GROMACS .gro file of C-alpha atoms in nm:
model
  119
    1SER     CA    1  -2.092   7.221  -3.233
    2TRP     CA    2  -2.455   7.222  -3.342
    3LYS     CA    3  -2.702   7.503  -3.399
    4VAL     CA    4  -3.054   7.458  -3.528
    5THR     CA    5  -3.009   7.762  -3.755
    6ASP     CA    6  -2.687   7.641  -3.923
    7LEU     CA    7  -2.662   7.400  -4.215
    8LEU     CA    8  -2.345   7.238  -4.078
    9SER     CA    9  -2.245   7.074  -3.753
   10GLY     CA   10  -1.885   7.090  -3.641
   11TYR     CA   11  -1.719   6.773  -3.518
   12GLY     CA   12  -1.401   6.778  -3.315
   13TRP     CA   13  -1.206   6.529  -3.106
   14ILE     CA   14  -0.861   6.512  -2.958
   15VAL     CA   15  -0.644   6.229  -2.823
   16ILE     CA   16  -0.435   6.328  -2.525
   17ASP     CA   17  -0.154   6.125  -2.367
   18GLY     CA   18  -0.103   6.275  -2.022
   19ASP     CA   19  -0.112   6.646  -2.101
   20THR     CA   20   0.018   6.610  -2.457
   21PRO     CA   21  -0.218   6.615  -2.758
   22ILE     CA   22  -0.108   6.342  -2.999
   23LEU     CA   23  -0.391   6.322  -3.253
   24LEU     CA   24  -0.697   6.525  -3.344
   25GLY     CA   25  -0.982   6.530  -3.588
   26LEU     CA   26  -1.227   6.792  -3.705
   27LYS     CA   27  -1.479   6.816  -3.986
   28GLY     CA   28  -1.784   7.006  -4.088
   29PHE     CA   29  -2.079   6.782  -4.159
   30ARG     CA   30  -2.438   6.841  -4.262
   31ARG     CA   31  -2.643   6.921  -3.954
   32GLY     CA   32  -2.838   6.629  -3.816
   33LEU     CA   33  -3.182   6.637  -3.660
   34SER     CA   34  -3.064   6.707  -3.306
   35LEU     CA   35  -2.768   6.791  -3.089
   36LEU     CA   36  -2.791   6.443  -2.938
   37GLN     CA   37  -2.764   6.281  -3.281
   38ALA     CA   38  -2.456   6.495  -3.353
   39GLU     CA   39  -2.300   6.386  -3.022
   40PHE     CA   40  -2.355   6.020  -3.115
   41ASP     CA   41  -2.223   6.073  -3.467
   42ILE     CA   42  -1.900   6.231  -3.344
   43LEU     CA   43  -1.838   5.943  -3.104
   44LEU     CA   44  -1.883   5.693  -3.388
   45TRP     CA   45  -1.659   5.895  -3.620
   46ALA     CA   46  -1.387   5.927  -3.355
   47MET     CA   47  -1.403   5.553  -3.291
   48GLU     CA   48  -1.368   5.482  -3.665
   49CYS     CA   49  -1.070   5.718  -3.694
   50LEU     CA   50  -0.890   5.562  -3.399
   51ILE     CA   51  -0.951   5.210  -3.525
   52SER     CA   52  -0.809   5.306  -3.864
   53ASP     CA   53  -0.503   5.448  -3.686
   54SER     CA   54  -0.468   5.125  -3.476
   55MET     CA   55  -0.535   5.312  -3.152
   56THR     CA   56  -0.753   5.057  -2.976
   57ASN     CA   57  -0.652   5.100  -2.614
   58VAL     CA   58  -0.822   5.430  -2.538
   59GLY     CA   59  -1.090   5.587  -2.327
   60PHE     CA   60  -1.343   5.842  -2.446
   61THR     CA   61  -1.487   6.136  -2.260
   62THR     CA   62  -1.787   6.349  -2.348
   63ASP     CA   63  -1.963   6.647  -2.197
   64CYS     CA   64  -2.299   6.501  -2.305
   65SER     CA   65  -2.448   6.315  -2.010
   66LYS     CA   66  -2.746   6.205  -2.219
   67LEU     CA   67  -2.513   6.019  -2.457
   68ILE     CA   68  -2.370   5.829  -2.161
   69TYR     CA   69  -2.725   5.742  -2.054
   70ILE     CA   70  -2.808   5.609  -2.403
   71LEU     CA   71  -2.496   5.391  -2.407
   72ASP     CA   72  -2.576   5.258  -2.061
   73ASN     CA   73  -2.948   5.202  -2.136
   74PRO     CA   74  -2.974   5.116  -2.506
   75SER     CA   75  -3.310   4.939  -2.478
   76ASP     CA   76  -3.471   5.272  -2.378
   77TRP     CA   77  -3.359   5.443  -2.700
   78HIS     CA   78  -3.517   5.278  -3.004
   79THR     CA   79  -3.470   5.597  -3.208
   80PHE     CA   80  -3.094   5.537  -3.196
   81ALA     CA   81  -3.109   5.166  -3.285
   82VAL     CA   82  -2.890   5.205  -3.595
   83GLU     CA   83  -2.629   5.413  -3.411
   84LEU     CA   84  -2.628   5.174  -3.116
   85GLN     CA   85  -2.570   4.877  -3.346
   86HIS     CA   86  -2.283   5.060  -3.517
   87PHE     CA   87  -2.141   5.148  -3.174
   88LYS     CA   88  -2.151   4.785  -3.061
   89LEU     CA   89  -1.968   4.671  -3.375
   90LEU     CA   90  -1.701   4.941  -3.346
   91LYS     CA   91  -1.654   4.872  -2.975
   92LEU     CA   92  -1.552   4.513  -3.058
   93SER     CA   93  -1.237   4.650  -3.226
   94PHE     CA   94  -1.107   4.805  -2.904
   95TYR     CA   95  -0.880   4.623  -2.664
   96SER     CA   96  -0.970   4.858  -2.381
   97PHE     CA   97  -1.269   5.091  -2.398
   98PHE     CA   98  -1.479   5.323  -2.184
   99VAL     CA   99  -1.688   5.638  -2.223
  100ARG     CA  100  -1.704   5.876  -1.929
  101PHE     CA  101  -1.868   6.209  -1.859
  102ILE     CA  102  -1.660   6.524  -1.813
  103LEU     CA  103  -1.767   6.879  -1.749
  104ARG     CA  104  -1.785   7.109  -2.049
  105CYS     CA  105  -1.517   7.331  -1.895
  106ASN     CA  106  -1.281   7.031  -1.917
  107ASN     CA  107  -1.362   6.974  -2.285
  108VAL     CA  108  -1.249   7.311  -2.420
  109CYS     CA  109  -1.000   7.180  -2.681
  110ALA     CA  110  -1.246   6.946  -2.854
  111ASP     CA  111  -1.521   7.208  -2.833
  112CYS     CA  112  -1.292   7.465  -2.997
  113LEU     CA  113  -1.210   7.221  -3.280
  114ALA     CA  114  -1.580   7.155  -3.336
  115LYS     CA  115  -1.663   7.528  -3.353
  116LYS     CA  116  -1.382   7.584  -3.604
  117ALA     CA  117  -1.507   7.293  -3.815
  118ARG     CA  118  -1.861   7.436  -3.821
  119ALA     CA  119  -1.727   7.776  -3.931
   0.00000   0.00000   0.00000
């Protein structure tokens, strides 16, 4: 959850096994320069959390299609070079890994966590 007028961004993620939530994370963090940077930061933070919890056979979904594009076309995004390098290093820790796009209406739980964290 990111607003240009707020000092904080809200980060939220949830791990679901079937239909059952088994782990979640939320935090308020100083607002970055853009919504896209916040989307990248939350992916990296979620990856770090799952690695530290030894959950390395997971898939990620996001409602940010531009983030998917950056991950698929890293050479086009020099402004995210540091984040992309961090992503590559974290990705090495996963046994199975993917990032897929989902519609925002299918991402309600994580979005709700992020809004609560920003508040």
